[in-house]
PDB file of C-alpha atoms in Angstrom:
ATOM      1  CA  UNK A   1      -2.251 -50.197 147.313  1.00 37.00           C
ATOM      2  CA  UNK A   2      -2.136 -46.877 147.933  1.00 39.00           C
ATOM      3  CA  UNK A   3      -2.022 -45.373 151.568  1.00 41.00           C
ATOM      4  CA  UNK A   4      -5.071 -43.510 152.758  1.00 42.00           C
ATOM      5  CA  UNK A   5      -4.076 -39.336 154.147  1.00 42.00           C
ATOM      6  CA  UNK A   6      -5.412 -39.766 157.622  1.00 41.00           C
ATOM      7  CA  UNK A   7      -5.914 -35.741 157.040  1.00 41.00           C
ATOM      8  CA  UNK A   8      -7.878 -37.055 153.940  1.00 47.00           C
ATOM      9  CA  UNK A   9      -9.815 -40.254 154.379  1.00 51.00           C
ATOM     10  CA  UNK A  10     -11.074 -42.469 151.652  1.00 61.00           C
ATOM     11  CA  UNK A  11     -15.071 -41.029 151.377  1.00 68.00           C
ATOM     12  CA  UNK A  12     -16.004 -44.665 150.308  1.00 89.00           C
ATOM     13  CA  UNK A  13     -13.514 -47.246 150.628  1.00 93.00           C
ATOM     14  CA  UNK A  14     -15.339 -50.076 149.617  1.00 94.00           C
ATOM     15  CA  UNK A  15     -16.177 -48.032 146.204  1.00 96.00           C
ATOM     16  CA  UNK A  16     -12.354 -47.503 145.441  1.00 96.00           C
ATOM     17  CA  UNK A  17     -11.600 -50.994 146.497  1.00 96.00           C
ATOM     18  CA  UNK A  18     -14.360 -52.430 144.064  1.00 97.00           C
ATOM     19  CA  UNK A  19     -12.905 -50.036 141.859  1.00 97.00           C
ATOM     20  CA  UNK A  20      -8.779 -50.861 142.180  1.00 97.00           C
ATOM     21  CA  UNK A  21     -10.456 -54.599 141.511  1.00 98.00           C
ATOM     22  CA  UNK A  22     -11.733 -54.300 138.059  1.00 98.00           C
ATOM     23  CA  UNK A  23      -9.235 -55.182 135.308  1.00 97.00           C
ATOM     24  CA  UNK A  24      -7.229 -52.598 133.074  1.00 97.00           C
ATOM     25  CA  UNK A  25      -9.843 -52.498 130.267  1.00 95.00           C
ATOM     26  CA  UNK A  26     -12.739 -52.376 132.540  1.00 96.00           C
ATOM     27  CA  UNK A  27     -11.203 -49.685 134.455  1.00 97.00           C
ATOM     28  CA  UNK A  28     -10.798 -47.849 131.045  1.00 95.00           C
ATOM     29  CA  UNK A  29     -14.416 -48.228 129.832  1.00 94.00           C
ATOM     30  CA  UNK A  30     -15.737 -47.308 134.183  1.00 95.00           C
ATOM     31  CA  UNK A  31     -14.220 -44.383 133.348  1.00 93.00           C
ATOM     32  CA  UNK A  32     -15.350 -43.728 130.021  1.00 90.00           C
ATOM     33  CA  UNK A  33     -18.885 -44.319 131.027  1.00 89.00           C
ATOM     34  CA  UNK A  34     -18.386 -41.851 133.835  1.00 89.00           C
ATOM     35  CA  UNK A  35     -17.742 -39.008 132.032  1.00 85.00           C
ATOM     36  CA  UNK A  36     -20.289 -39.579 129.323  1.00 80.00           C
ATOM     37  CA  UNK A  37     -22.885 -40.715 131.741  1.00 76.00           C
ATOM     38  CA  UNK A  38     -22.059 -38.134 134.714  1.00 74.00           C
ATOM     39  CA  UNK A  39     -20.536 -36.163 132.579  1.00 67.00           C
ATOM     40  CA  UNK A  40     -22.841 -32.938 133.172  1.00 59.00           C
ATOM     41  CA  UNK A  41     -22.086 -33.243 136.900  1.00 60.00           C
ATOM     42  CA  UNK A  42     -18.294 -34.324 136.565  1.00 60.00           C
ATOM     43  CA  UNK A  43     -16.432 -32.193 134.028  1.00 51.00           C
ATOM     44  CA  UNK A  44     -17.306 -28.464 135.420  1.00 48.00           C
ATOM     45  CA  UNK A  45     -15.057 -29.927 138.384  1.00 52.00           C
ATOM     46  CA  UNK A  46     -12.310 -31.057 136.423  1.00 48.00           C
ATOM     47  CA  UNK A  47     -11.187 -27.564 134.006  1.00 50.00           C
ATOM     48  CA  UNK A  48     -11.902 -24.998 136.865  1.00 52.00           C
ATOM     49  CA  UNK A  49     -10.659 -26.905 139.809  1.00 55.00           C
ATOM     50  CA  UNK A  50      -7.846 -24.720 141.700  1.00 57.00           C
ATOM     51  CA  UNK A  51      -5.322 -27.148 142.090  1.00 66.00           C
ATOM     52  CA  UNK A  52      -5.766 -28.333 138.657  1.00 72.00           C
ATOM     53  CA  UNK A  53      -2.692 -27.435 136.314  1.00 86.00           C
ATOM     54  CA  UNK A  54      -4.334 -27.577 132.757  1.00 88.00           C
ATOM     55  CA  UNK A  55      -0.743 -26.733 130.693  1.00 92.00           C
ATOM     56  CA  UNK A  56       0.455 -29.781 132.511  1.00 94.00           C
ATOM     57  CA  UNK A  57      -2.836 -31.815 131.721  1.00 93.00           C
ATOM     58  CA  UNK A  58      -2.868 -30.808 127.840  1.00 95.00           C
ATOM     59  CA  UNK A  59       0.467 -31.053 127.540  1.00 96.00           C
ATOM     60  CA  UNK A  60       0.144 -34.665 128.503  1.00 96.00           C
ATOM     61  CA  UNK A  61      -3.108 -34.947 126.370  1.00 97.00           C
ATOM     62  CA  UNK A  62      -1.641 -33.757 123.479  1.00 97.00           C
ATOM     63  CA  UNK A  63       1.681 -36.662 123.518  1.00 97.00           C
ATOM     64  CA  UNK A  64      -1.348 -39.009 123.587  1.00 97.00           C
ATOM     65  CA  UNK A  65      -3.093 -37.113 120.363  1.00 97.00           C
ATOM     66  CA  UNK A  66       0.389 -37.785 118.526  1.00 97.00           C
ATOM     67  CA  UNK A  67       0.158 -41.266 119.007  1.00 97.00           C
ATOM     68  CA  UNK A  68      -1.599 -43.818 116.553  1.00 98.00           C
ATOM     69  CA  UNK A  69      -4.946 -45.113 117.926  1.00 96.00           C
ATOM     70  CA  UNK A  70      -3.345 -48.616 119.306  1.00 97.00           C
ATOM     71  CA  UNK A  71      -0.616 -46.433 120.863  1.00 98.00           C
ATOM     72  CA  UNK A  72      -3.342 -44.612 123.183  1.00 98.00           C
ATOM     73  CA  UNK A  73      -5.090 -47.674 124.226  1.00 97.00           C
ATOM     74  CA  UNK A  74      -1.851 -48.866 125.091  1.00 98.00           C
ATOM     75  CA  UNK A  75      -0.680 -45.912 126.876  1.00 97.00           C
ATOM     76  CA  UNK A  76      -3.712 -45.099 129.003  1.00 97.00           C
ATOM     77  CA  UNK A  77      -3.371 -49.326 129.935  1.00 98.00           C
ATOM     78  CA  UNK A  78       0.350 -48.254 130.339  1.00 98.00           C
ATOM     79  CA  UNK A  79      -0.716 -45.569 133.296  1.00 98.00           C
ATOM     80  CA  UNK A  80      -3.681 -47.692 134.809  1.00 98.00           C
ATOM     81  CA  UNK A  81      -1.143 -50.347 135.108  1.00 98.00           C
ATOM     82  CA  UNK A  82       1.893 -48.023 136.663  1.00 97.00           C
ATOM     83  CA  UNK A  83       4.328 -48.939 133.805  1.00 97.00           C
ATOM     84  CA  UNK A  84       8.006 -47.439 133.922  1.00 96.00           C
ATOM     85  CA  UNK A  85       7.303 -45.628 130.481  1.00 96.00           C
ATOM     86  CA  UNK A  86       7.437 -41.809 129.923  1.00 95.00           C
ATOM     87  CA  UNK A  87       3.881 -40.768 129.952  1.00 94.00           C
ATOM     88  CA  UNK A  88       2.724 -43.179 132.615  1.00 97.00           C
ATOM     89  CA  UNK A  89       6.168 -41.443 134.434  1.00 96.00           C
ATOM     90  CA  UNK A  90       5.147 -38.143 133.529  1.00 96.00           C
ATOM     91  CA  UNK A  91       1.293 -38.874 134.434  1.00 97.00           C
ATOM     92  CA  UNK A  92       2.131 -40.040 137.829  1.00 96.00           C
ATOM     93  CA  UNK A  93       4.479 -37.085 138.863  1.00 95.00           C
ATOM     94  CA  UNK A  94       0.879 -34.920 137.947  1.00 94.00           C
ATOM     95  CA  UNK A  95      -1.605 -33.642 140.858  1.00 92.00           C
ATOM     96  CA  UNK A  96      -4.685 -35.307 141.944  1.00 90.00           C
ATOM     97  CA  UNK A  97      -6.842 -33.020 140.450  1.00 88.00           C
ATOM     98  CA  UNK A  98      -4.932 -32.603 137.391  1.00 91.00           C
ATOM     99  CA  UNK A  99      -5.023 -36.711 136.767  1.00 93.00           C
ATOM    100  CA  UNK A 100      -8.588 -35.876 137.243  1.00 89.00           C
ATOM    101  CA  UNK A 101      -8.187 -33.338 134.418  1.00 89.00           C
ATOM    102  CA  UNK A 102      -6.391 -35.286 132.362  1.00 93.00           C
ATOM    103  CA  UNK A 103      -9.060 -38.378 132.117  1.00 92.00           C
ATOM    104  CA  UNK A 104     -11.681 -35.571 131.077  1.00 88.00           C
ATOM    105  CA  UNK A 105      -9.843 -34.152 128.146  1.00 91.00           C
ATOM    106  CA  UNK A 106      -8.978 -38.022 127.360  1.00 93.00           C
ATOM    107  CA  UNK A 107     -12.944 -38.398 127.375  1.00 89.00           C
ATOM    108  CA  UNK A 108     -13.368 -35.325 125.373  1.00 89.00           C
ATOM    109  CA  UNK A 109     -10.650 -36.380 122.620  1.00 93.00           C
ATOM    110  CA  UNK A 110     -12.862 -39.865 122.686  1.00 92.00           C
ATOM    111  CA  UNK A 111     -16.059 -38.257 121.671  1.00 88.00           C
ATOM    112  CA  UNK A 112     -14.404 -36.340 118.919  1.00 92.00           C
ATOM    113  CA  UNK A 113     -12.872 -39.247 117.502  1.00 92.00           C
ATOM    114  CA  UNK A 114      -9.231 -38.081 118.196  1.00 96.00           C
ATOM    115  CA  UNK A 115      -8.703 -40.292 120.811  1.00 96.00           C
ATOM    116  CA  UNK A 116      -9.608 -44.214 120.633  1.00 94.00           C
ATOM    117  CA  UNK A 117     -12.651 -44.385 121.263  1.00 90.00           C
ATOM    118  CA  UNK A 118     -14.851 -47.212 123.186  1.00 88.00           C
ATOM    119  CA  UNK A 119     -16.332 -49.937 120.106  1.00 86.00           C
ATOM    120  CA  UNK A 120     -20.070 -48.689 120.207  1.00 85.00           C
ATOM    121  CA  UNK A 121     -21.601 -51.998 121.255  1.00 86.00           C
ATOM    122  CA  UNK A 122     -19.094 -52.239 124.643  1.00 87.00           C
ATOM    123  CA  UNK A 123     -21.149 -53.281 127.667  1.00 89.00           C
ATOM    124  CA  UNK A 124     -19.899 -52.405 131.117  1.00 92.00           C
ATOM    125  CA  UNK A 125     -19.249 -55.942 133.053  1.00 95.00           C
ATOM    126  CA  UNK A 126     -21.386 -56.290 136.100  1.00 97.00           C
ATOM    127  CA  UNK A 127     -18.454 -55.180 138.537  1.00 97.00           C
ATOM    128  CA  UNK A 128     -18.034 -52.661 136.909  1.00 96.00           C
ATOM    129  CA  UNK A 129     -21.471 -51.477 136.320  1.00 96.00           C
ATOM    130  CA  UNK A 130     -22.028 -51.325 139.744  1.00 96.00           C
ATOM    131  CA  UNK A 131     -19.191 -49.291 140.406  1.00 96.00           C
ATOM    132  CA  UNK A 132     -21.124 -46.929 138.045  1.00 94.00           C
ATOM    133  CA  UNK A 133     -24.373 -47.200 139.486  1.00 94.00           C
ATOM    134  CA  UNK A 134     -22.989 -46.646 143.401  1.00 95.00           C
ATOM    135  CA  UNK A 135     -20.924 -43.280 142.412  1.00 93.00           C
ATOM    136  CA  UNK A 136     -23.944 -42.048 140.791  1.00 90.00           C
ATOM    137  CA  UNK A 137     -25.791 -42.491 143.978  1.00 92.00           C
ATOM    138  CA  UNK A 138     -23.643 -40.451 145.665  1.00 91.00           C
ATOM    139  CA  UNK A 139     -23.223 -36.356 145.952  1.00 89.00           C
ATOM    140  CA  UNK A 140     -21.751 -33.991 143.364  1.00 84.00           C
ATOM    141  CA  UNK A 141     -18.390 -33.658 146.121  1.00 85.00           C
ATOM    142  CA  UNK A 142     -18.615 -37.264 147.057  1.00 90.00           C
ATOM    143  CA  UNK A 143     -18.247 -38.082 143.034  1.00 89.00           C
ATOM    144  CA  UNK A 144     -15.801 -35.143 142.594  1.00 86.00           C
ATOM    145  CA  UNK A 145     -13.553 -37.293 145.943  1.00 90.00           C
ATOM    146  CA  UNK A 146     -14.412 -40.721 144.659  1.00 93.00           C
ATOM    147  CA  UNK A 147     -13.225 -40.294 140.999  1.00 92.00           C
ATOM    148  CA  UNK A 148     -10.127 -37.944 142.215  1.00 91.00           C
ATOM    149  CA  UNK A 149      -9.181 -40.999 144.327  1.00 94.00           C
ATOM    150  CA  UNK A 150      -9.951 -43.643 141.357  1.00 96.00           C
ATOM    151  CA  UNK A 151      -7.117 -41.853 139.152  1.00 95.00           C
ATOM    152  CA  UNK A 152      -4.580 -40.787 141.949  1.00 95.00           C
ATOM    153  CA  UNK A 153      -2.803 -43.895 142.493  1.00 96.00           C
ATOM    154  CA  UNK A 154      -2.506 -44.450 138.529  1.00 97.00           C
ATOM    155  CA  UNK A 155       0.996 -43.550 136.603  1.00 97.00           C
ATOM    156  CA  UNK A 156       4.436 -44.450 137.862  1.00 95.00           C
ATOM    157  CA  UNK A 157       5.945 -42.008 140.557  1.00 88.00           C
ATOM    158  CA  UNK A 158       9.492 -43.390 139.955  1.00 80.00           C
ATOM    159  CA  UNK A 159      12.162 -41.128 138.710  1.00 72.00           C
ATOM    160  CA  UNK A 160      14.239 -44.411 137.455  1.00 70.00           C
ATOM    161  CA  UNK A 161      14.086 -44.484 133.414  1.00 59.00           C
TER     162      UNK A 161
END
């Protein structure tokens, strides 16, 4: 678990906890739905943000584009799960707001088809769904906070190969 920035507090700590609960795969599809359901709301946040570095975040983005559609499944399960693997490495060494970045142009390469994308009839589990239906209750910074602090902790910090 990751440790909370007193200079930073969790804005809803029970909403990242529910979240940090749900498996890999639902985590995956949470996130998918977020950015095609709030998607409006979410991605202006994401590509302007100041502290976001988008070379670093397409740079990233574009390793996963290489890869064959199993590999990007697996990879983006590879980061959620804090594997000791290059991108999930490379991933974790990235900003907050640039993970945050990242996921978006992940979402973006989904609805063009370049990137894996979720099988049409995929239904959100209940968990999960409510995980959904609480950030979109919230405010357009609350969100922004909420999902910034869903992808922070993903991706492996370690400099060890």
């Amino acid at each position: 678990m990751t440790a909370i920035n007193p200079a930073n507090p969790t804005v809803h700590p029970e909403l990242v906890s529910s979240f940090e609960a749900l498996s890999t795969d639902q985590k995956l599809a949470l996130l998918w739905y977020i950015y095609t359901e709030m998607g409006k709301s979410i991605t202006p946040a994401a590509p302007g943000a100041s502290t976001a570095s988008p070379a670093l975040a397409e740079g990233l983005f574009q390793q996963v584009l290489e890869m064959s559609h199993e590999e990007q499944l697996q990879i983006q399960r590879d980061i959620i799960e804090k594997k000791n693997v290059p991108v999930s490495r490379e991933y974790g060494s990235l900003s907050h707001t640039t993970k945050l970045l990242f996921w978006y142009l992940l979402a973006q390469g989904m609805e063009r088809s370049e990137v894996i994308p979720m099988p049409e009839d995929y239904q959100l589990e209940a968990q999960a769904s409510q995980c959904l239906t609480q950030l979109q209750a919230l405010d357009y910074s609350e969100q922004i906070t909420v999902l910034r602090e869903f992808v922070a902790p993903m991706g492996n910090e370690s400099t060890e190969v």
